[in-house]
Short mmCIF file of C-alpha atoms in Angstrom, two decimals:
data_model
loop_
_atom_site.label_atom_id
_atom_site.label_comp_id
_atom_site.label_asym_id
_atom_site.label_seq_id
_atom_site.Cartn_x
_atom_site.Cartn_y
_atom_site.Cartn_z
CA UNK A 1 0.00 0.00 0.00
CA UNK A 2 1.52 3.64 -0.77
CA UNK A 3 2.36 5.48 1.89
CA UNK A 4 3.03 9.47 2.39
CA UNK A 5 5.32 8.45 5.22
CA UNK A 6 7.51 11.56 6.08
CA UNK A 7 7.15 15.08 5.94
CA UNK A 8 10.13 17.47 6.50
CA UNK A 9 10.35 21.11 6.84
CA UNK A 10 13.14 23.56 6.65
CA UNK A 11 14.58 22.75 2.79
CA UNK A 12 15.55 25.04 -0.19
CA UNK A 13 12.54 27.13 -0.94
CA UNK A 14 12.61 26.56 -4.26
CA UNK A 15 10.08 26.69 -7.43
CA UNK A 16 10.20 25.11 -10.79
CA UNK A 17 14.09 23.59 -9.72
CA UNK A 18 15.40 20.99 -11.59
CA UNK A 19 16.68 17.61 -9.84
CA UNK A 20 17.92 14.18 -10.29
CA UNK A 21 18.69 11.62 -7.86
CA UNK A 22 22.15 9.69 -7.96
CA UNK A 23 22.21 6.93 -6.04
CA UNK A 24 20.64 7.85 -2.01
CA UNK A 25 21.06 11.23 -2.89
CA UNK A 26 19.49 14.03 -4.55
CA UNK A 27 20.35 17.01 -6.75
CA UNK A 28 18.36 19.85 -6.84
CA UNK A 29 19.48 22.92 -9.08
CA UNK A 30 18.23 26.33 -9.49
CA UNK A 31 14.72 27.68 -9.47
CA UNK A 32 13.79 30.74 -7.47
CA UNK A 33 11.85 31.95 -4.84
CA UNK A 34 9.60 34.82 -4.25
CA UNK A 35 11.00 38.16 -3.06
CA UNK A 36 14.80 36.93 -3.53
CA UNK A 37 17.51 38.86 -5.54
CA UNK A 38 17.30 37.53 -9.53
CA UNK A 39 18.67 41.13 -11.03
CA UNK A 40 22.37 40.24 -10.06
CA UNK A 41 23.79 37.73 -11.99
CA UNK A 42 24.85 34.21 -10.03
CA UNK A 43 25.82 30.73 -10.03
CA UNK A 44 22.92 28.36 -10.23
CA UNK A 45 22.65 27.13 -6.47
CA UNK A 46 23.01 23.15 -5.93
CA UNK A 47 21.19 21.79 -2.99
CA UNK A 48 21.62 18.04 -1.85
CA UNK A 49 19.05 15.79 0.16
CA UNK A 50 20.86 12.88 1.65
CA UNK A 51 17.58 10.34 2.11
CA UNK A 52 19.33 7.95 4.74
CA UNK A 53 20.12 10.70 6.86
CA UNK A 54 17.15 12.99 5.68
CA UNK A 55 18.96 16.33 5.31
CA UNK A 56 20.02 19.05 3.53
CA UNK A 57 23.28 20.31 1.93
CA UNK A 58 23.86 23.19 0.05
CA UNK A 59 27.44 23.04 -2.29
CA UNK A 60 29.61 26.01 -1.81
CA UNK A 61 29.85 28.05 -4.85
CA UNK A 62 32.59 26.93 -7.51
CA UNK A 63 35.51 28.85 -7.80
CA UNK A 64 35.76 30.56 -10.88
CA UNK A 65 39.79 31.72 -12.21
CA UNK A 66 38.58 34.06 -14.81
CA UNK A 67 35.81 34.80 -16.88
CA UNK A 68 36.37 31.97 -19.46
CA UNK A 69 35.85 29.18 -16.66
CA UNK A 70 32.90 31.61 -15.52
CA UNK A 71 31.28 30.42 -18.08
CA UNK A 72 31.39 26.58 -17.12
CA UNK A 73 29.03 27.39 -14.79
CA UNK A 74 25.26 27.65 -15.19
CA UNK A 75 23.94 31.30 -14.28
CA UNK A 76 20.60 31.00 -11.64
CA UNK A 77 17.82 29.86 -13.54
CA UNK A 78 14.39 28.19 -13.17
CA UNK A 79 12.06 25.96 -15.98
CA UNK A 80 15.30 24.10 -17.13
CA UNK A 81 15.55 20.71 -16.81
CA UNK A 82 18.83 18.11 -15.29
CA UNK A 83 18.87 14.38 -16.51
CA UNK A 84 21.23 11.83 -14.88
CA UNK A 85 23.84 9.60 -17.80
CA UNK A 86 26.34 7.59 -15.44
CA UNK A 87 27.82 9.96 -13.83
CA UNK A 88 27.04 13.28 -15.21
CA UNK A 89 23.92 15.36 -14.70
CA UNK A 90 23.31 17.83 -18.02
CA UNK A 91 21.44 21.02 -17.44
CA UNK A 92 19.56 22.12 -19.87
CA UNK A 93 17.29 25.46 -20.90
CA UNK A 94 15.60 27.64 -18.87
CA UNK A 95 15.41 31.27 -18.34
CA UNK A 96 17.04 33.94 -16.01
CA UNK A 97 14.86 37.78 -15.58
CA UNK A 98 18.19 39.12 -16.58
CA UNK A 99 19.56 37.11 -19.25
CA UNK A 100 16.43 35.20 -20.32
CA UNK A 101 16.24 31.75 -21.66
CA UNK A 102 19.53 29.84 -22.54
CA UNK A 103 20.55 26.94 -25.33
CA UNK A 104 23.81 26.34 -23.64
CA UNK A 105 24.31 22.45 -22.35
CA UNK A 106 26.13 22.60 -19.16
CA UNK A 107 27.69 19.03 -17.46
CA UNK A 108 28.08 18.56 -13.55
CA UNK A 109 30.21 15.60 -12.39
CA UNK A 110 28.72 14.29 -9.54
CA UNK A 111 31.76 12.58 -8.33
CA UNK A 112 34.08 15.85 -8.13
CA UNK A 113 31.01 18.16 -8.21
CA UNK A 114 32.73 19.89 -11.37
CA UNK A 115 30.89 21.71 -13.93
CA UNK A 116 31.77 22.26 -17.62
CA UNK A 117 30.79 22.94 -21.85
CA UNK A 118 30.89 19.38 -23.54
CA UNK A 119 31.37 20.48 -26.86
CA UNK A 120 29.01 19.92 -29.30
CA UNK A 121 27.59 19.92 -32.85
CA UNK A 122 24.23 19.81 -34.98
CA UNK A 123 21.14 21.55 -35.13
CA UNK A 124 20.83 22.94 -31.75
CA UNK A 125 17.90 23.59 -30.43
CA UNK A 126 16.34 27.31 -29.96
CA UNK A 127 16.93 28.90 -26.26
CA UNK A 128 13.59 27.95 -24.23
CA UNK A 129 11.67 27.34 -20.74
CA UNK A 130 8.87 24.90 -19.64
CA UNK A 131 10.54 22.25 -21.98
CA UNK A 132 10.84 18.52 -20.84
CA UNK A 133 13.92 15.99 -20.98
CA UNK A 134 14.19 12.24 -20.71
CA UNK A 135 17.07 10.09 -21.17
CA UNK A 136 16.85 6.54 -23.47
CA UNK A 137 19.72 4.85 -23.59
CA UNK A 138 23.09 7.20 -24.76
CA UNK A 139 20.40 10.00 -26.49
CA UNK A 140 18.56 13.27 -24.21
CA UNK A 141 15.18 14.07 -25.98
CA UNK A 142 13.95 17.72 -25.65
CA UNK A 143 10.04 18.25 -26.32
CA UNK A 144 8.54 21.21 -26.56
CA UNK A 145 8.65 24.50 -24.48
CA UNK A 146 8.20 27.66 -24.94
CA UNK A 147 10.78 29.43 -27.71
CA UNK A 148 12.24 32.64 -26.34
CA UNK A 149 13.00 34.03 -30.45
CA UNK A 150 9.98 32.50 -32.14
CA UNK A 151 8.21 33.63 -29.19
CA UNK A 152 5.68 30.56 -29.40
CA UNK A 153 5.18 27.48 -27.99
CA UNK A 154 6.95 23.98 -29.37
CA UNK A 155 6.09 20.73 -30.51
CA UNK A 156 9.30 19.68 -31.68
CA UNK A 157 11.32 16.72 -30.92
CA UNK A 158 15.29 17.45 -30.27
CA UNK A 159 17.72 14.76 -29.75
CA UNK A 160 21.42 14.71 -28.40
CA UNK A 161 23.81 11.79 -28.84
CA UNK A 162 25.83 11.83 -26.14
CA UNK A 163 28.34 9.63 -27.61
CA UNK A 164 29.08 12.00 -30.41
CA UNK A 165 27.27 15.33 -28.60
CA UNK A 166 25.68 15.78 -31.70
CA UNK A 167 21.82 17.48 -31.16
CA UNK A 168 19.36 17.07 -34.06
CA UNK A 169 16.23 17.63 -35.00
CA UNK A 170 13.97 14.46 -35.08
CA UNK A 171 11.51 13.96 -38.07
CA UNK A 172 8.75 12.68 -36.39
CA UNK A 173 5.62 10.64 -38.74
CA UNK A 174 2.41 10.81 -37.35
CA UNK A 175 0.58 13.92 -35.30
CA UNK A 176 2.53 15.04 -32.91
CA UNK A 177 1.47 16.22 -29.53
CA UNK A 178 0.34 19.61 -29.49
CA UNK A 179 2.40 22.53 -28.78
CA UNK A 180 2.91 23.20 -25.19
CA UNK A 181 5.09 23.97 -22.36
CA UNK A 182 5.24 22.74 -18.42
CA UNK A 183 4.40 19.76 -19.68
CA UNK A 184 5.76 15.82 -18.42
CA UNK A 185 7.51 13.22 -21.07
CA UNK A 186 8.22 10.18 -19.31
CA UNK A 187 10.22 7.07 -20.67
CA UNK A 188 8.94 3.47 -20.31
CA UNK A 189 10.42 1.02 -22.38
CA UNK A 190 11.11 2.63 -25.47
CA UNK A 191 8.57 4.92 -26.15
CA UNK A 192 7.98 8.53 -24.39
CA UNK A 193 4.68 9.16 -22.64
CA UNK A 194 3.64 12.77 -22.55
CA UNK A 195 0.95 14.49 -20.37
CA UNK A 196 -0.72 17.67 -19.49
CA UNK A 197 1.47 20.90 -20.22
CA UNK A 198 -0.30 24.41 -20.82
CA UNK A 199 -1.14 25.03 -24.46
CA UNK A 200 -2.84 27.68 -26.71
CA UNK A 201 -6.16 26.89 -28.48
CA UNK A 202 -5.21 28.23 -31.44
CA UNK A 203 -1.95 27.11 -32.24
CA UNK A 204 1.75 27.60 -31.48
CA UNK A 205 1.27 31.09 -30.46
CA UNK A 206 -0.02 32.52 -26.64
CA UNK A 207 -2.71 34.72 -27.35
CA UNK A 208 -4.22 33.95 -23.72
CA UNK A 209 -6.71 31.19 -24.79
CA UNK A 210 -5.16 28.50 -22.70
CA UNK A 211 -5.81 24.80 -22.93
CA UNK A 212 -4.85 22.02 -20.71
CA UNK A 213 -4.88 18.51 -22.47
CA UNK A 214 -5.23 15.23 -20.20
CA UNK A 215 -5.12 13.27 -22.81
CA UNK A 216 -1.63 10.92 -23.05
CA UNK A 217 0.30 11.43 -26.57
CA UNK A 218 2.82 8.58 -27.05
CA UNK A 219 6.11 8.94 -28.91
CA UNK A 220 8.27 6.21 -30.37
CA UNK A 221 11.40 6.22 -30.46
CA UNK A 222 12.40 3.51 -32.77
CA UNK A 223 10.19 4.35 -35.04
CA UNK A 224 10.48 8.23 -34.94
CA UNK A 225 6.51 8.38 -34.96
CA UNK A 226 3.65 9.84 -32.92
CA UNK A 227 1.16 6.82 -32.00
CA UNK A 228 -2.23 6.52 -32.78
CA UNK A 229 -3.84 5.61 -29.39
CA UNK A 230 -6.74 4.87 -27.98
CA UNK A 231 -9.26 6.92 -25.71
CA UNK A 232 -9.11 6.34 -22.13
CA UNK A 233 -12.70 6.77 -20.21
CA UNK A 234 -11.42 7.97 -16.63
CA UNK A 235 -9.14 10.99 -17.17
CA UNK A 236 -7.08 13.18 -14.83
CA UNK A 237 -8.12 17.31 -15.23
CA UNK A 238 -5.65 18.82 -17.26
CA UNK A 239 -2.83 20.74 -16.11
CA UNK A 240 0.50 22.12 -16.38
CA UNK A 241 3.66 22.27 -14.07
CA UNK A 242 2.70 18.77 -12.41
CA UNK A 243 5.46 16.30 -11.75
CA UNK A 244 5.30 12.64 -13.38
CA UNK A 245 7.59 9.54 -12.49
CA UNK A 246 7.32 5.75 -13.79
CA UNK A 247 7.28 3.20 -11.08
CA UNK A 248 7.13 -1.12 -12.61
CA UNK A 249 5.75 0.28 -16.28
CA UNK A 250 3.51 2.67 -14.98
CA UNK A 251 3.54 6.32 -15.27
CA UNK A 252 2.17 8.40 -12.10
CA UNK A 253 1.12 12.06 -12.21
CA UNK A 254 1.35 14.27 -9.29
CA UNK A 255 -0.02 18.16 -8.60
CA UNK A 256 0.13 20.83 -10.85
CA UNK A 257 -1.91 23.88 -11.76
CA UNK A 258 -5.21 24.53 -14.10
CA UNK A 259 -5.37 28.00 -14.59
CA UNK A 260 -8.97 28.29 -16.56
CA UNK A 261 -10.06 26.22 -13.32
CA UNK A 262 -7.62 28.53 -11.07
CA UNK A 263 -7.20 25.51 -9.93
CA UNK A 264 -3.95 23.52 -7.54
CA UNK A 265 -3.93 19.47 -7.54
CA UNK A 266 -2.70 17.60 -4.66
CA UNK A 267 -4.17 14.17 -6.35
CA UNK A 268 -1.92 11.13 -7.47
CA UNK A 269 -2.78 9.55 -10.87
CA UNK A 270 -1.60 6.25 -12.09
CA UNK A 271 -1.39 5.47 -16.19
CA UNK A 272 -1.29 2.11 -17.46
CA UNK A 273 0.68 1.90 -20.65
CA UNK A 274 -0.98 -2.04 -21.70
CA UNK A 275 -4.74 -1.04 -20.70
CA UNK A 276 -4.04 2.52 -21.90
CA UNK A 277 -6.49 3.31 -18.38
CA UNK A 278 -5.80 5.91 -15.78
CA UNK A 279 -6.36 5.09 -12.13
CA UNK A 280 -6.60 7.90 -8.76
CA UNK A 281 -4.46 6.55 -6.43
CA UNK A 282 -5.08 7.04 -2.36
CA UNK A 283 -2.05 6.90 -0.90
CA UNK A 284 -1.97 6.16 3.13
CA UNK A 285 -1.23 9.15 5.71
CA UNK A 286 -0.97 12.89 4.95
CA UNK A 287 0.35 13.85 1.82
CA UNK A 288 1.76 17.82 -0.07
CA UNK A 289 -0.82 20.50 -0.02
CA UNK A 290 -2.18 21.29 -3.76
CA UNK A 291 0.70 23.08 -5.30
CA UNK A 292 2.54 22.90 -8.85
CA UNK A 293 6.35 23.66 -9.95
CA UNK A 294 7.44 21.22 -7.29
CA UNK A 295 10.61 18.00 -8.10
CA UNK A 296 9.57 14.33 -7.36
CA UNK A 297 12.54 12.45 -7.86
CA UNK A 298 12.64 8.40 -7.39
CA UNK A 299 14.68 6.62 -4.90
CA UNK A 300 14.54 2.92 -4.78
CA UNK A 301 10.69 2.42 -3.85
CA UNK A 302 10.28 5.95 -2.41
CA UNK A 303 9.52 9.07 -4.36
CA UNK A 304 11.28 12.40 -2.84
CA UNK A 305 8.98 15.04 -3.36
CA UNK A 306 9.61 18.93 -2.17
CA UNK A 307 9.23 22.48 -2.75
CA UNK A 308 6.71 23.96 -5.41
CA UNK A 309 4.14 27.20 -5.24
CA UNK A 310 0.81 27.15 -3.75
CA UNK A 311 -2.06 29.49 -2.92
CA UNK A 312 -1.64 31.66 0.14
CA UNK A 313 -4.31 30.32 2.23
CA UNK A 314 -5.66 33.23 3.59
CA UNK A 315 -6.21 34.99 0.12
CA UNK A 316 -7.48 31.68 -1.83
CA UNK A 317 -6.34 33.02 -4.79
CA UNK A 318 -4.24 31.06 -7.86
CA UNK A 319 -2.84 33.59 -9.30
CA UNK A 320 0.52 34.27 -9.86
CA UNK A 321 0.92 37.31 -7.17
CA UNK A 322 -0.59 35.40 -4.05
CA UNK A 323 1.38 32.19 -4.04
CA UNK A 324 3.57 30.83 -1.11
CA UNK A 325 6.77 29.04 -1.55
CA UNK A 326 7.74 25.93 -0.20
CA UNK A 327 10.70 24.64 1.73
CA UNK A 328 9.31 21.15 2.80
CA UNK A 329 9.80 17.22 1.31
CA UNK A 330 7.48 14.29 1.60
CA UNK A 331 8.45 10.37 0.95
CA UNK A 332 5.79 8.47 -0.71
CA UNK A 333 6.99 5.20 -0.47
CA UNK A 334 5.96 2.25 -2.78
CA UNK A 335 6.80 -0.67 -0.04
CA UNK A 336 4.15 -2.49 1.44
CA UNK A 337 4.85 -2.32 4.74
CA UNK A 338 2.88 -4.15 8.07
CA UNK A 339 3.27 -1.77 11.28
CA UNK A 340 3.75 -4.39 13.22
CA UNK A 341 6.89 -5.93 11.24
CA UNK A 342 8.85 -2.08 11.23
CA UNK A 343 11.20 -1.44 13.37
CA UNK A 344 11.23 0.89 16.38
CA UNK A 345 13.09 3.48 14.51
CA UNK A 346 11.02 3.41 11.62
CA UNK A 347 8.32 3.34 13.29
CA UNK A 348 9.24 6.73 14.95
CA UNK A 349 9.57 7.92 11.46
CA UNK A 350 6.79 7.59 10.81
CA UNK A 351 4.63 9.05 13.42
CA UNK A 352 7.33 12.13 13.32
CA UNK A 353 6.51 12.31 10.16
CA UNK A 354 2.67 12.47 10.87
CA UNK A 355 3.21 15.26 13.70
CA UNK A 356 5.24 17.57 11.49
CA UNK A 357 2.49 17.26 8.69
#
């Protein structure tokens, strides 16, 4: 049975961040937080969550010997994305108030916590925000986002090799998913599942007459083509800046944000790939307040979820000036577990866990 089984406070307070997790660990870069400094240029901040001791480290800045290694390093930005290859995390997109959005592909080692340029070659793709990336094998696919020069929203398919770190753009058959941004791609098996995301009703370009699809649009990548798939009965509201993770072939949904509903999620949504069916899930004890722009990152059976934007509770409004920031985590945790079987410790865990929610 799933299990919301501990609830932290006292984290980065951080919105629309970027992480991975390496091993018991997670990486968290970037994002921003209301009333903080964004007009002065700075290092992207890198915040670690250790999840067998369950806390919080913040790297110390790199040290930069001039301003060609300056630019190694990742200026502060929020609505990129990080993907984990062995042992490097790539940043990628995203946009800074000052400097706006970015095409530049930065590498941090994880081992010596270095950052650097890989050089690269091909059709890169235009500088964007609200993009997503998944990782298949040796090849990063970018989807979508918005386009800071085209101004417009994407429904393009970019690919990097990063054997050759060669980027290209993929000719995809069929009809593609429509163009979007904040939306989830998630990889099971070969294909990429993709969900939600804001779009514009009518077309590439925001002229305020947002849409929110819930309907899944399935890309595959050995055959370069958008599927033709069937219509599922039950379907999750659509939305934009949720998180989404794949647990045994199945793709989950969490949160996320439905502005012609002004509405924040809290709900947990489970996708079937074979049935092509969509499930609400009920996870045990108390789980994150509605909010969107959050990370959920997957740790062995346990998803690490924290930070995100939600209503301030005594105004009730969505919009984007009365929002509250989060600095806390929550574990949803996949194991079945019998209370009477856990040990003391874990025990404690969890009823801390309960008291601090």
């Amino acid at each position: 049975m799933l299990r919301w089984t501990t609830h932290l406070e006292g984290g980065p307070r951080r919105v629309n961040h970027a992480a991975v997790s390496v091993g018991h660990k997670v990486y968290s870069f970037g994002g921003y937080c209301s009333g903080e400094d964004y007009e002065t240029l700075r290092q992207i901040d890198v915040h670690v969550f250790n999840t067998v001791s369950l806390r919080w480290m913040k790297l110390p800045p790199v040290r930069t010997g001039g301003r060609e290694h300056a630019r190694e390093v990742p200026y502060m930005r929020y609505g990129h994305t990080a993907v984990l290859l062995e042992d490097i995390i790539y940043i990628w997109g995203g946009r800074n108030d000052t400097e706006g959005a970015c095409n530049v592909l930065y590498a941090f080692d994880v081992n010596n916590h270095r950052w650097f340029t890989p050089k690269i070659s091909g059709t890169v793709p235009g500088a964007r925000d609200g993009h997503s990336a998944c990782i298949l094998g040796k090849a990063m696919y970018v989807f979508g986002g918005y386009e800071q020069l085209a101004d417009c929203f994407s429904n393009d398919i970019h690919k990097l090799d990063t054997t050759t770190m060669a980027w290209s753009l993929v000719n995809a058959r069929g009809t593609p998913a429509r163009w979007r941004d904040f939306h989830s791609a998630t990889i099971i098996g070969t294909k990429m599942f993709v969900f939600g995301g804001r779009a514009d009703r009518f077309g590439p370009f925001h002229s305020n007459n947002e849409i929110y699809c819930n309907k899944i649009k399935v890309f595959d990548t050995e055959t370069n083509s958008w599927l033709n798939t069937p219509s599922a009965q039950l379907l999750p509201e659509g939305r934009r800046s949720h998180s989404a993770f794949s647990y045994n072939g199945e793709l989950y949904i969490f949160g996320g944000y439905n502005a012609r509903l002004d509405r924040h999620f809290n709900d947990l949504w489970k996708f079937n790939p074979e049935a092509f069916s969509w499930k609400k899930v009920e996870p045990r004890g108390k789980g994150p307040c509605p909010r969107r722009r959050q990370c959920c990152c997957m740790v062995g059976d346990r998803i690490i979820l924290f930070g995100g934007t939600s209503p301030c509770p005594e105004q009730g409004m969505g919009d984007e000036f009365n929002l509250m920031d989060h600095s806390d985590l929550y574990i949803l945790d996949f194991r079945v577990w019998s209370w009477s079987r856990q040990s003391p410790e874990l025990q404690t865990e969890c009823q801390n866990g309960k008291e601090r929610s």
